[in-house]
Coordinates of C-alpha atoms and ligand atoms in Angstrom, one line a residue:
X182 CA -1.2 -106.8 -50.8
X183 CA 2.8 -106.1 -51.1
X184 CA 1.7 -102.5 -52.5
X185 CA -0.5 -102.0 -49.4
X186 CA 1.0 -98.2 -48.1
X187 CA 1.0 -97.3 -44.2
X188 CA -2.0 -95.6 -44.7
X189 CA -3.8 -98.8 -46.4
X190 CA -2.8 -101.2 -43.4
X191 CA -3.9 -98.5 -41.2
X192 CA -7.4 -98.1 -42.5
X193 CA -7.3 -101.7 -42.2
X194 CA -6.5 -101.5 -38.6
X195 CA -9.8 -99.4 -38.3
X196 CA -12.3 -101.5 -39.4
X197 CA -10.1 -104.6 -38.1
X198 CA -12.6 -106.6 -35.6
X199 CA -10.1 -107.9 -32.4
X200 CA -11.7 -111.2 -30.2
X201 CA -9.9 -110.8 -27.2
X202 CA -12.0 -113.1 -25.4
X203 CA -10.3 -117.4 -24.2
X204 CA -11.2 -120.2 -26.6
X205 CA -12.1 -123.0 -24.0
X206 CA -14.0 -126.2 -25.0
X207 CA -14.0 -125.3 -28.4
X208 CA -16.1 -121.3 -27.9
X209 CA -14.4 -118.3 -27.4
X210 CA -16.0 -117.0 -23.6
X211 CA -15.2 -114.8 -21.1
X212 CA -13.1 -115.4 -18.0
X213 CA -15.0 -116.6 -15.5
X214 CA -14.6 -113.8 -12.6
X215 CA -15.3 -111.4 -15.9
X216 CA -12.3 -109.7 -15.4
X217 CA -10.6 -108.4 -18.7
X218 CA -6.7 -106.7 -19.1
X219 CA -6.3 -103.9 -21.9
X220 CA -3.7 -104.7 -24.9
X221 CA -1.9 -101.8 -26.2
X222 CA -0.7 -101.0 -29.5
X223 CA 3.5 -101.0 -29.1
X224 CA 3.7 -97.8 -31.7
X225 CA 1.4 -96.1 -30.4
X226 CA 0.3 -96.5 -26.6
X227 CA -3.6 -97.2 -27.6
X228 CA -5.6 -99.6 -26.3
X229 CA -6.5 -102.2 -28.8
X230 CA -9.1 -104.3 -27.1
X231 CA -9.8 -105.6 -23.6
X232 CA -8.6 -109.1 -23.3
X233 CA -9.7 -111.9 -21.1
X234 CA -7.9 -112.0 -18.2
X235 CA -8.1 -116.1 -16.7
X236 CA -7.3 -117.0 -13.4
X237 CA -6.8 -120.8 -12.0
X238 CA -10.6 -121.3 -12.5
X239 CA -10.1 -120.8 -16.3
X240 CA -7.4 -123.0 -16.1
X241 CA -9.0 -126.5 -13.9
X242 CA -12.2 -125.8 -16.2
X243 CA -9.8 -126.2 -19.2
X244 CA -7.6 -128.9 -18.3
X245 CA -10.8 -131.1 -17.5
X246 CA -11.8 -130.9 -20.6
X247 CA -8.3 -131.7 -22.8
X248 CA -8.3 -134.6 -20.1
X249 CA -11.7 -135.6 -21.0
X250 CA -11.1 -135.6 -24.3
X251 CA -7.4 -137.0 -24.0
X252 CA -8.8 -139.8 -22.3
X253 CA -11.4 -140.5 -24.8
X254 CA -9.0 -140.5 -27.4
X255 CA -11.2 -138.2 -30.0
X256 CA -8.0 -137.0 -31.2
X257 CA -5.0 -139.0 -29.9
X258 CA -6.5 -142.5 -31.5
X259 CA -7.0 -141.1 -34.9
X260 CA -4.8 -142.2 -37.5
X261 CA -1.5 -139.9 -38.0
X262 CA -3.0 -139.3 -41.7
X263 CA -5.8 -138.3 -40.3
X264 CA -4.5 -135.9 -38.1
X265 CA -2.1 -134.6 -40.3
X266 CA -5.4 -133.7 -42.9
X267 CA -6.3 -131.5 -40.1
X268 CA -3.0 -130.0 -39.5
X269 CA -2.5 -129.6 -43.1
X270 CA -6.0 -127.6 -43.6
X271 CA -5.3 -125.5 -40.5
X272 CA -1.9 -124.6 -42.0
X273 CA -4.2 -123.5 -45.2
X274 CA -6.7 -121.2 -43.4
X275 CA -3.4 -119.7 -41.9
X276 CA -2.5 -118.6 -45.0
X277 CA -6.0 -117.7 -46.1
X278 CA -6.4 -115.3 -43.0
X279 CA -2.3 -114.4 -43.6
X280 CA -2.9 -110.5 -43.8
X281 CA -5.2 -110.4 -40.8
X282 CA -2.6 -112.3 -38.8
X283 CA 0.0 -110.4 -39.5
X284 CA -1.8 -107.1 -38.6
X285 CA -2.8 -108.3 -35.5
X286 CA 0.9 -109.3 -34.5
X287 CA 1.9 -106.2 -36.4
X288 CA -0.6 -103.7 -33.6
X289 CA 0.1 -106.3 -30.7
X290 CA 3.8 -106.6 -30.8
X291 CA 4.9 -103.4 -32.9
X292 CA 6.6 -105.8 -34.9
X293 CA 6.8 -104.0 -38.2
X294 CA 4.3 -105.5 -40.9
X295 CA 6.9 -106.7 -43.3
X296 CA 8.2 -108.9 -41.3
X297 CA 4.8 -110.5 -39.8
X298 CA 3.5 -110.4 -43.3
X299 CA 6.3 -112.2 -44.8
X300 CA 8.2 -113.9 -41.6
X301 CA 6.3 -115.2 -38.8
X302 CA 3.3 -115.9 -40.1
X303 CA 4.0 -118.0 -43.5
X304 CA 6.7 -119.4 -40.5
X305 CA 3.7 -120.6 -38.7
X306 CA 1.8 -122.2 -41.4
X307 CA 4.9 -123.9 -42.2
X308 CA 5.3 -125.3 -39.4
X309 CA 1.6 -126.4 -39.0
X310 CA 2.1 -127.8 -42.5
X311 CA 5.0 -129.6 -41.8
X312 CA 4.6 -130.8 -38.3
X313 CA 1.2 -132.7 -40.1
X314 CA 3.3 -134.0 -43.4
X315 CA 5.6 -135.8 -40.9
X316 CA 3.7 -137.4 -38.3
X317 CA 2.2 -139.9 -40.6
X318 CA 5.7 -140.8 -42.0
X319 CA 7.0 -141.9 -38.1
X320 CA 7.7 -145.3 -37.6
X321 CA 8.3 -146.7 -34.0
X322 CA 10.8 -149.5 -33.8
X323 CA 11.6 -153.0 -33.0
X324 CA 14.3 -153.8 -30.9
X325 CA 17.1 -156.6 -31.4
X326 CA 16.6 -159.0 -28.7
X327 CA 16.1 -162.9 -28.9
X328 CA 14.9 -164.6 -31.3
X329 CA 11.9 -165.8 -28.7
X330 CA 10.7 -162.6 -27.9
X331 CA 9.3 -159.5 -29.7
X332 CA 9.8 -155.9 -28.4
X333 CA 8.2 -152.9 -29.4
X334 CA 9.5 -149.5 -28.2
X335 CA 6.3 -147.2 -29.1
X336 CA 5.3 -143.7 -28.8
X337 CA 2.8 -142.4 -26.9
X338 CA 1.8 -138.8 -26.1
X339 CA 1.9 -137.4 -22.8
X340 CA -1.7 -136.2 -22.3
X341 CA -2.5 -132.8 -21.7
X342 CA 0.2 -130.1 -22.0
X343 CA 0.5 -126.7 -21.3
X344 CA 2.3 -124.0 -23.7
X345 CA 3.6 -121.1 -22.4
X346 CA 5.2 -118.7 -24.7
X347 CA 6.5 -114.9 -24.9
X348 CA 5.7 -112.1 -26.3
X349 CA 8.6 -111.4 -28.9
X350 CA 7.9 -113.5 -31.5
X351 CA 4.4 -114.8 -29.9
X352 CA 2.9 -116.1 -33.4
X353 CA 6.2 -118.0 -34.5
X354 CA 6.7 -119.8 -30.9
X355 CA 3.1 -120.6 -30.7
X356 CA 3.4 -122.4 -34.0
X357 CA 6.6 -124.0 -33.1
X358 CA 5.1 -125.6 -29.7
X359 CA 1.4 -126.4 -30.4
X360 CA 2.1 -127.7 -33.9
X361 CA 4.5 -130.9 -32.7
X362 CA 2.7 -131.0 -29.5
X363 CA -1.1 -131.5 -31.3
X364 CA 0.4 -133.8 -34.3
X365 CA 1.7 -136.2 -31.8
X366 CA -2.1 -136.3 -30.2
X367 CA -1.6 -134.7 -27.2
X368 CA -4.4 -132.4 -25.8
X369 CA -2.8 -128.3 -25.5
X370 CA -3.3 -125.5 -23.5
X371 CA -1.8 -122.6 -24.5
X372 CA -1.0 -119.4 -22.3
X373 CA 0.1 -116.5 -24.1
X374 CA 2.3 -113.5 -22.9
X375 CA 0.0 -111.4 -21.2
X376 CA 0.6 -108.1 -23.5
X377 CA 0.3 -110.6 -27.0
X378 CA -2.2 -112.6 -27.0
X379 CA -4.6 -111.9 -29.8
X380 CA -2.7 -113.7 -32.8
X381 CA -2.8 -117.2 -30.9
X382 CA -6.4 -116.5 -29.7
X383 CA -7.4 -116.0 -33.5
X384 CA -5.4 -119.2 -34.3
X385 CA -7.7 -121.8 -32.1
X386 CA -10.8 -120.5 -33.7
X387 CA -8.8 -121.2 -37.5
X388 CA -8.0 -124.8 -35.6
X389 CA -12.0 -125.3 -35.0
X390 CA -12.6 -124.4 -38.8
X391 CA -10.0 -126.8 -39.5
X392 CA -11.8 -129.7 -37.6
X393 CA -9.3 -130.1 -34.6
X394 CA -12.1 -131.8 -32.1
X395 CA -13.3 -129.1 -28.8
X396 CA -10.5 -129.5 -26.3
X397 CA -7.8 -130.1 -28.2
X398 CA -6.9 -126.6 -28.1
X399 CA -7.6 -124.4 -25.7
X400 CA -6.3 -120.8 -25.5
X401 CA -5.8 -119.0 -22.1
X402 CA -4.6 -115.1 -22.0
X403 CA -3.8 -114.5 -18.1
X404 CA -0.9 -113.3 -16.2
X405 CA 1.9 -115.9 -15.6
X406 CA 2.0 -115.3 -12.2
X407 CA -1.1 -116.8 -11.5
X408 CA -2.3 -118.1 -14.6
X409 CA 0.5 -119.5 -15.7
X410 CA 2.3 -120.7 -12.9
X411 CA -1.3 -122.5 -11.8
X412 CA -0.7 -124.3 -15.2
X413 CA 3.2 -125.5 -14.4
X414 CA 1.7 -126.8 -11.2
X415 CA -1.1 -128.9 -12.0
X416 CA -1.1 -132.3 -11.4
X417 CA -3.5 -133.5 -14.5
X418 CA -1.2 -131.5 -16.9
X419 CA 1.5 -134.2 -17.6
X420 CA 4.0 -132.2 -20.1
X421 CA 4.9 -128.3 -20.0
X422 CA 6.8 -126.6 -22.9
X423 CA 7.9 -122.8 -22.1
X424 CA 9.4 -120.5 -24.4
X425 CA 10.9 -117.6 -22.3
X426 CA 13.1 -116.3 -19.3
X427 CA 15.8 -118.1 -17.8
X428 CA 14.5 -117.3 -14.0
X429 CA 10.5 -118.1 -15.1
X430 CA 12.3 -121.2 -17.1
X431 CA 13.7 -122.1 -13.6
X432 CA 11.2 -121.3 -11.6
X433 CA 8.9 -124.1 -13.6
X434 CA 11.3 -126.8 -13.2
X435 CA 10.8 -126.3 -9.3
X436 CA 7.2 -126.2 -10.0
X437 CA 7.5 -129.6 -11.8
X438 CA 9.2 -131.0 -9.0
X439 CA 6.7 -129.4 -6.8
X440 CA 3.7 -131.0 -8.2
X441 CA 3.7 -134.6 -10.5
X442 CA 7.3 -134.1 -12.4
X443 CA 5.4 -132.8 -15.5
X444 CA 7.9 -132.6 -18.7
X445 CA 9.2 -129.4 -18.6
X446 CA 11.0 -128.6 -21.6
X447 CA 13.0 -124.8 -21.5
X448 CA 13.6 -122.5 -24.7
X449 CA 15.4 -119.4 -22.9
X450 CA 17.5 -116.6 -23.0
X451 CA 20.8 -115.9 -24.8
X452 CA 23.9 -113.6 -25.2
X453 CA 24.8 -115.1 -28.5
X454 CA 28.4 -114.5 -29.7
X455 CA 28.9 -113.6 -33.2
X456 CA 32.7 -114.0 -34.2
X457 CA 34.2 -112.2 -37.1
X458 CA 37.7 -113.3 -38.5
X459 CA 40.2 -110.9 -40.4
X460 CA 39.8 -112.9 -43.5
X461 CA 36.0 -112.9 -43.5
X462 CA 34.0 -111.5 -46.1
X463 CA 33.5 -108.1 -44.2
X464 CA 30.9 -106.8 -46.0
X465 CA 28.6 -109.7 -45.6
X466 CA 29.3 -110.0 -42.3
X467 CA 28.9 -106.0 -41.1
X468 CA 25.7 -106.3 -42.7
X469 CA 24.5 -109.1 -41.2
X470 CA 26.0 -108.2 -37.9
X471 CA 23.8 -105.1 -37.5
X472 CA 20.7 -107.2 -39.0
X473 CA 21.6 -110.4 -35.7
X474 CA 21.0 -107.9 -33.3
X475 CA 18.7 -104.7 -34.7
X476 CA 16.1 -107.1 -36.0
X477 CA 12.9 -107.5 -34.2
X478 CA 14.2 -104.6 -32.0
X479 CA 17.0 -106.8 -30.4
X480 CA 13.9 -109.1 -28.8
X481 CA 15.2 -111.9 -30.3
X482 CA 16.6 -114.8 -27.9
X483 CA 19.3 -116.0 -30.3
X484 CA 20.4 -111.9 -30.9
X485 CA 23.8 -111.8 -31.5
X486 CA 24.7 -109.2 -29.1
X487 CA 28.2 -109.8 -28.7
X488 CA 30.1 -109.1 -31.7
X489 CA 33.9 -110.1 -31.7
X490 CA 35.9 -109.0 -33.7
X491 CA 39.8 -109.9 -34.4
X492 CA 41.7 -106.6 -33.4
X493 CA 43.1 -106.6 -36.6
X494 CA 39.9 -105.3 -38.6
X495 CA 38.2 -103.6 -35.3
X496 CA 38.1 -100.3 -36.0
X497 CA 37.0 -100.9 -39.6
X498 CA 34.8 -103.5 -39.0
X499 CA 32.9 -101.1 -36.2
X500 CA 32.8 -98.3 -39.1
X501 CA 30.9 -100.8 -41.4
X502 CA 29.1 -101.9 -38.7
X503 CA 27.6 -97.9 -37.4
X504 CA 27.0 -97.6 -41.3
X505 CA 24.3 -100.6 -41.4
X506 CA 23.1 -99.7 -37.9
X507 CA 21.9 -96.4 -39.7
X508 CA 19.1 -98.5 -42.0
X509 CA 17.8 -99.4 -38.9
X510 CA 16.4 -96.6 -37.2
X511 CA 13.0 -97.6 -35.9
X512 CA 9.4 -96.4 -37.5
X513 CA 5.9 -96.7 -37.8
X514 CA 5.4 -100.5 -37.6
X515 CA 2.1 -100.2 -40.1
X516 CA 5.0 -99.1 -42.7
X517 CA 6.1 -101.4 -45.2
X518 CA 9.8 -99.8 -45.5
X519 CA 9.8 -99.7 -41.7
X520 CA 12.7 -102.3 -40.5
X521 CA 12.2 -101.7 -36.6
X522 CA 9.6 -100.8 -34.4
X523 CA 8.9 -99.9 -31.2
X524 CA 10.0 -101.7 -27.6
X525 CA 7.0 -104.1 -27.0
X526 CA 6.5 -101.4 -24.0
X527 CA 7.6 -99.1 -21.7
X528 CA 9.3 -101.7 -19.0
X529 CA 11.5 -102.8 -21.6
X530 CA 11.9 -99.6 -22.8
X531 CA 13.2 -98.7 -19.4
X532 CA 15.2 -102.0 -19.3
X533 CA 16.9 -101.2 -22.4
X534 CA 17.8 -96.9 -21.2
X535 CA 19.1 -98.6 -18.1
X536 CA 21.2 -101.2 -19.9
X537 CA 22.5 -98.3 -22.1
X538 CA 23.4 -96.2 -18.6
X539 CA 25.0 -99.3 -17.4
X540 CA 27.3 -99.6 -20.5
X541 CA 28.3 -95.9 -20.0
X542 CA 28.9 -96.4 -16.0
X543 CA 31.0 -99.9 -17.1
X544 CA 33.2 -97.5 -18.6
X545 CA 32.2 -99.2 -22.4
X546 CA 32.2 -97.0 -25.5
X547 CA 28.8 -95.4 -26.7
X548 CA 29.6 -95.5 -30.2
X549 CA 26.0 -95.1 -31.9
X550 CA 22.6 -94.4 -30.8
X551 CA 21.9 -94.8 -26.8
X552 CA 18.5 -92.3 -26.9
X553 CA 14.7 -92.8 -27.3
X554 CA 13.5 -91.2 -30.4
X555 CA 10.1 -90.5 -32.1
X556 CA 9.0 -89.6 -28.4
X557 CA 6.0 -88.0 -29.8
X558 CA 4.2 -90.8 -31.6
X559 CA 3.4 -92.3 -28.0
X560 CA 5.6 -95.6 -28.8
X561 CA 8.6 -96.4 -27.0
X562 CA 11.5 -96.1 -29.4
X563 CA 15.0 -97.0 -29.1
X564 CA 17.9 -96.3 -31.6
X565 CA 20.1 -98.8 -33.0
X566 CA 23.2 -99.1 -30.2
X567 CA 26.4 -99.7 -30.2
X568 CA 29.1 -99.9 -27.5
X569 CA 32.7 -100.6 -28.5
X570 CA 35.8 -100.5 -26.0
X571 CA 33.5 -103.3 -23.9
X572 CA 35.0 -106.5 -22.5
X573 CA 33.4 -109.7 -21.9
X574 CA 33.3 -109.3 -17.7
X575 CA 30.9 -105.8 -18.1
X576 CA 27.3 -106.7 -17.2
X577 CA 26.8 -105.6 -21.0
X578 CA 28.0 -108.2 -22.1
X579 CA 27.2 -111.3 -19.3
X580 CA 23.3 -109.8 -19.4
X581 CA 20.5 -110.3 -21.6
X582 CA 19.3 -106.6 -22.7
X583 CA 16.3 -108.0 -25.2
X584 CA 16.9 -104.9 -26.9
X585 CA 18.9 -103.0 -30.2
X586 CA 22.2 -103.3 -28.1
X587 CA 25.6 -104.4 -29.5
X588 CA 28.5 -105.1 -27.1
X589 CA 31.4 -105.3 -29.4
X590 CA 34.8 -107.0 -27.6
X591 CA 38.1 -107.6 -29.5
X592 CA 40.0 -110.9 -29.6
X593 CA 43.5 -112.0 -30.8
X594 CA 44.0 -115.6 -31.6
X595 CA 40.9 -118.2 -32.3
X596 CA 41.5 -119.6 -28.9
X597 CA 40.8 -116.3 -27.3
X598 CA 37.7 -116.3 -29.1
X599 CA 36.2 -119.3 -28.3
X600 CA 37.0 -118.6 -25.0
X601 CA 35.7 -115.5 -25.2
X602 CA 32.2 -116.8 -26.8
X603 CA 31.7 -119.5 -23.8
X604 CA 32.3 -117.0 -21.1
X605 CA 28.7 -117.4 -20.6
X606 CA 25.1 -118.9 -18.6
X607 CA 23.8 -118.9 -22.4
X608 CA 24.8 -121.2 -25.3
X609 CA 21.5 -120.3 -27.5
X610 CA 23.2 -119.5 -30.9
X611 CA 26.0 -117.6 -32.2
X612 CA 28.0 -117.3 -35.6
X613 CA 31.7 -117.4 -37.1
X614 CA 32.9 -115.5 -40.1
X615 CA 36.0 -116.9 -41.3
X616 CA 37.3 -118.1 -45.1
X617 CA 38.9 -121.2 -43.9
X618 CA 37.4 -123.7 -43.7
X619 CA 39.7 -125.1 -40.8
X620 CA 39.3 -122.1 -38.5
X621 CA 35.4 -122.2 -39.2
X622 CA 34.8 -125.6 -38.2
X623 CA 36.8 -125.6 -35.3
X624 CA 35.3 -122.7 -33.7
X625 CA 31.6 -123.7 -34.8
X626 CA 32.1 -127.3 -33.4
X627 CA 34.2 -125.5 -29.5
X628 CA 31.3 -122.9 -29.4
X629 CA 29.1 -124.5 -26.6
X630 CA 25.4 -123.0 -28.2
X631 CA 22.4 -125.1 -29.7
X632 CA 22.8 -123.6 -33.3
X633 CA 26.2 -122.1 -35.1
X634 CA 26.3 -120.6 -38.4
X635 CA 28.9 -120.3 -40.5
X636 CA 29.1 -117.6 -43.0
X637 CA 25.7 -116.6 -41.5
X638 CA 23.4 -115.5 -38.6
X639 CA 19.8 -116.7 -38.2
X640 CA 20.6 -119.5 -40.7
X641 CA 17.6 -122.8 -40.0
X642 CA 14.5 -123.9 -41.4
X643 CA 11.8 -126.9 -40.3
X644 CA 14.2 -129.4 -41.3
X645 CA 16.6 -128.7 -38.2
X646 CA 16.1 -128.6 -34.4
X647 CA 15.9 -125.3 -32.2
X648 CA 17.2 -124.6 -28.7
X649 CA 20.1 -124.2 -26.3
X650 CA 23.0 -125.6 -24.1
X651 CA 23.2 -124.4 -20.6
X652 CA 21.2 -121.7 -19.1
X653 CA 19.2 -121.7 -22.7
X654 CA 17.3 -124.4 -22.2
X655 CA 17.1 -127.8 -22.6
X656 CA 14.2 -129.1 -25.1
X657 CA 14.3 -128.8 -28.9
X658 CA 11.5 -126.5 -31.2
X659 CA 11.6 -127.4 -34.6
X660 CA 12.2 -130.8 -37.0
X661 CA 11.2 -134.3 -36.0
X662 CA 13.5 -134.1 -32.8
X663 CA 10.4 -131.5 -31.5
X664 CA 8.2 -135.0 -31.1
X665 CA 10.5 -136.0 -28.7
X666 CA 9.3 -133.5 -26.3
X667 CA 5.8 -135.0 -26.6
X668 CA 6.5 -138.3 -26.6
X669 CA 7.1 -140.8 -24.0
X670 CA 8.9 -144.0 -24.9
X671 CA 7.1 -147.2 -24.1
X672 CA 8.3 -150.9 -24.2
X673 CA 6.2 -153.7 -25.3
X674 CA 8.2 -156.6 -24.4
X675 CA 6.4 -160.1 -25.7
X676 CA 7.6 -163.5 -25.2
X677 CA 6.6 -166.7 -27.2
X678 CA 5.6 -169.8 -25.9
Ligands
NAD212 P1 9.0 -114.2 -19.5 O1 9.7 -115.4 -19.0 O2 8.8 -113.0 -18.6 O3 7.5 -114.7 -19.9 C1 7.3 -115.8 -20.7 C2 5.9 -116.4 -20.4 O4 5.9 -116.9 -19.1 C3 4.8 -115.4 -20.5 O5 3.6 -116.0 -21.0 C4 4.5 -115.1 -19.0 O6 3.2 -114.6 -18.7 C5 4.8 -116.4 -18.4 N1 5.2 -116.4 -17.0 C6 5.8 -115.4 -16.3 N2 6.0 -115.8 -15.0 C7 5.5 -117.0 -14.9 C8 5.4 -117.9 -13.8 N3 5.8 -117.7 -12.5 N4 4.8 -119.2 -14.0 C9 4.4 -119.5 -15.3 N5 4.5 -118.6 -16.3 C10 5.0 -117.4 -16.1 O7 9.6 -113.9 -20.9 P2 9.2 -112.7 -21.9 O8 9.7 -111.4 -21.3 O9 7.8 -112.8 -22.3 O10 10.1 -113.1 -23.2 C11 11.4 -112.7 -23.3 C12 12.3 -113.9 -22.9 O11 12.0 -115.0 -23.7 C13 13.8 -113.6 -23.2 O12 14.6 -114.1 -22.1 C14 14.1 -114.4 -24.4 O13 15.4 -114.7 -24.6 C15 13.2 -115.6 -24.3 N6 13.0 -116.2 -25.5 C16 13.6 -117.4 -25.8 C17 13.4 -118.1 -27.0 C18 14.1 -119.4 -27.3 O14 13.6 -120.1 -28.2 N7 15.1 -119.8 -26.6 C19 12.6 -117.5 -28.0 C20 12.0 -116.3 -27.7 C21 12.2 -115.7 -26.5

């Protein structure tokens, strides 16, 4: 399958079969008012299927039954071993079905096929696989209190939960929310972006196969205005885990507070600061500069869009920097050599053009790209961009663009920097590129974000926790701290006679 050409993955496409339709109660049906939304193909404007389109209906139809089954504890009173054989097998047909997956997330999000193939979806399986391999290795505790009394601090899962998740990396999130939430024997509903939804609607019919009981998971494409916000403000849907925008992320913790103070746990946006010393290893970091915020189109959360750089190396640091930029001009998706795609569609297209005009206006430095390209194909395409001559008070740098745009800002001294870096509403991510060890850590450990590398960007695997400080969020994706979303603590306190 690695020697499949664009042309192969494209007569693939062809014959591909899409189910667009919700997975409710364990059978993929229909909305109920019938009504459908096209999803179009990023790269090339074409409609791929007509999706179900479920209003609140959908949704009270599908929360009754992940209550009903909740409460009758098919799934949340099995055994952690058995429910980890389930996760385990549905991690397995993930990776059976691996090249149709990452087709579909390739034509749904114009992600380019070399990165679905080989990033988000064994991503997902992973964390499938590993979310089952740990629940039945969780022990609950025993507290230290007199030596007539016994008390047991236990954890229980919250019920039914809603999952609502974007459409940038809409396969990977998915995974990383439905995976703790169903080990830990909750009962999930899961509300795709509106524009993405065909990877996690193939996903809860591999879940099925895998022997997850009917109403365990239940897959809802719908708008979020409706759909979605019907879901944050339900009173039988006791947790709510959102991957997405800082004003939708805000907007649900009113709706918690609103309705029955439902967990609501935030993954957000970011303006990650990526912080290059004069004594760094420049190559390494210009190269992986250009990769933090050119891949996935810049629709990453933890993107490092600001790039500072100590004045001392600027202008050769830029020059290294517009050198990588050039290996990522976007292409056909369906391409294995293709490193970026299109925008996932036109409104962030237009997002991105107006972010670039606002740079210009700010009075910033256009020093590569700015322009749409391959206008032909039918795709909106955006060059790599840089903007040098930028400071950390232009709207450039304070916004998030969700798109292949670098804000570069100079700093002096590692004070300014850190200052610099948490002159923010975001603490997602960011990075620091330094040889000593001294400056490194102290800069990693002042940086006010939920993950820091060192000597690297996008560093993290299973083993570690995922999410941000301040206007990022607040829960954690990822690692065994993910079950603390889905958990509530409960004390068993016993006293002998
Ligand atoms: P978005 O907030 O517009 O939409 C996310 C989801 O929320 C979609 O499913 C949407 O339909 C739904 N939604 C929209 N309005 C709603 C409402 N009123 N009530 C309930 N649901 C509603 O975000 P997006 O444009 O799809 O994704 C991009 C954003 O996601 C960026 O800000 C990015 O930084 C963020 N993101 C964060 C992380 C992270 O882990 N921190 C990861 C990926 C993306």
């Amino acid at each position: 399958m690695q020697d499949f050409s664009a042309k192969d993955w494209a007569d693939r496409a062809a014959s591909l079969t899409i189910e667009g339709r919700a997975f409710i109660d364990g059978a993929y049906i229909n909305a109920l008012s019938g009504n459908t939304r096209p999803t179009l193909n990023p790269a090339t404007g074409e409609v791929l299927v007509a999706v179900a389109s479920c209003g609140p209906e959908d949704a009270d139809r599908a929360i009754a039954s992940a209550k009903a089954v909740f409460e009758a504890g098919t799934w949340a009173n099995q055994a952690p071993s058995e429910r980890k054989k389930v996760l385990v097998r549905w991690a397995e047909l993930v990776e059976a079905h691996a090249e149709e997956l990452a087709l579909l997330e390739c034509l749904d999000v114009g992600k380019p096929i070399s990165d679905t193939l080989n990033v988000d979806v064994p991503a997902a399986a992973r964390t499938l696989r590993w979310s089952g391999e740990a629940i039945d290795k969780v022990y609950d505790q025993v507290a230290p209190t007199p030596h007539d009394t016994l008390a047991l601090v236990t954890r229980l899962p919250l019920g039914v939960v809603a999952a609502i998740v974007p459409w940038n990396f809409p396969f990977s999130t998915t995974a990383w929310k439905i995976a703790p939430a169903i080990a830990t024997g909750n009962s999930v509903i899961l509300k795709p972006a509106s524009n993405t939804p065909l990877t996690a609607i193939k996903l809860a019919g591999l879940a099925k196969q895998a022997g997850l009981p009917d109403g365990v998971l239940q897959v809802l494409p719908g708008p979020g205005g409706s759909l979605g916000s019907h879901l944050a403000k339900h009173m039988d849907v006791e947790g709510l885990t959102f991957t997405g925008s800082t004003p939708v992320g805000k907007m649900l913790m009113e709706y918690s507070g609103q309705s029955n103070l439902k967990r609501t746990y935030l993954e957000l946006g970011g303006k990650s600061p990526n912080i290059v010393f004069a004594d760094a290893n420049l190559d390494k970091a210009a190269a992986m500069a250009a990769t933090a915020v050119f891949y996935n189109g810049g629709q990453t959360c933890t993107a490092g869009t600001r790039l500072l750089v100590q004045a001392s190396i600027h202008d050769a640091f830029v020059a290294k920097v517009i050198e990588h930029a050039k290996s990522w001009l976007p292409g056909n998706p369906l391409d294995p050599a293709t490193s970026m795609g299109p925008m996932v569609d036109e409104a962030q297209y237009n997002t991105v053009a107006e972010y670039v005009r606002i740079g210009c206006d700010e009075g910033a430095t256009l020093a590569y790209g700015g322009k749409r390209v391959k206008v032909t194909d039918g795709g909106f395409y955006h060059e790599p961009t840089i903007f040098t001559g930028a400071n950390n008070q232009m709207r450039i740098a304070q916004e998030e663009i969700f798109g292949p745009v670098m804000t570069v800002i100079p700093f002096e001294t590692e004070a300014e920097a850190i200052a610099i870096a948490n002159d923010s509403i975001f603490g997602l991510a960011g990075a620091v590129w330094s040889k000593d060890i001294n400056v490194a850590h102290r800069v990693a450990k002042a940086v006010r974000v939920g993950t820091m590398g060192i000597n690297n960007y996008f560093g993290g695997d299973m083993t570690v926790p995922f999410g941000g400080f301040k206007q990022s969020g607040n829960g954690r994706d990822k690692s065994m701290h993910a079950f603390d979303d889905y958990t509530e603590l409960k004390t068993t306190w016993i006293e002998f006679d």
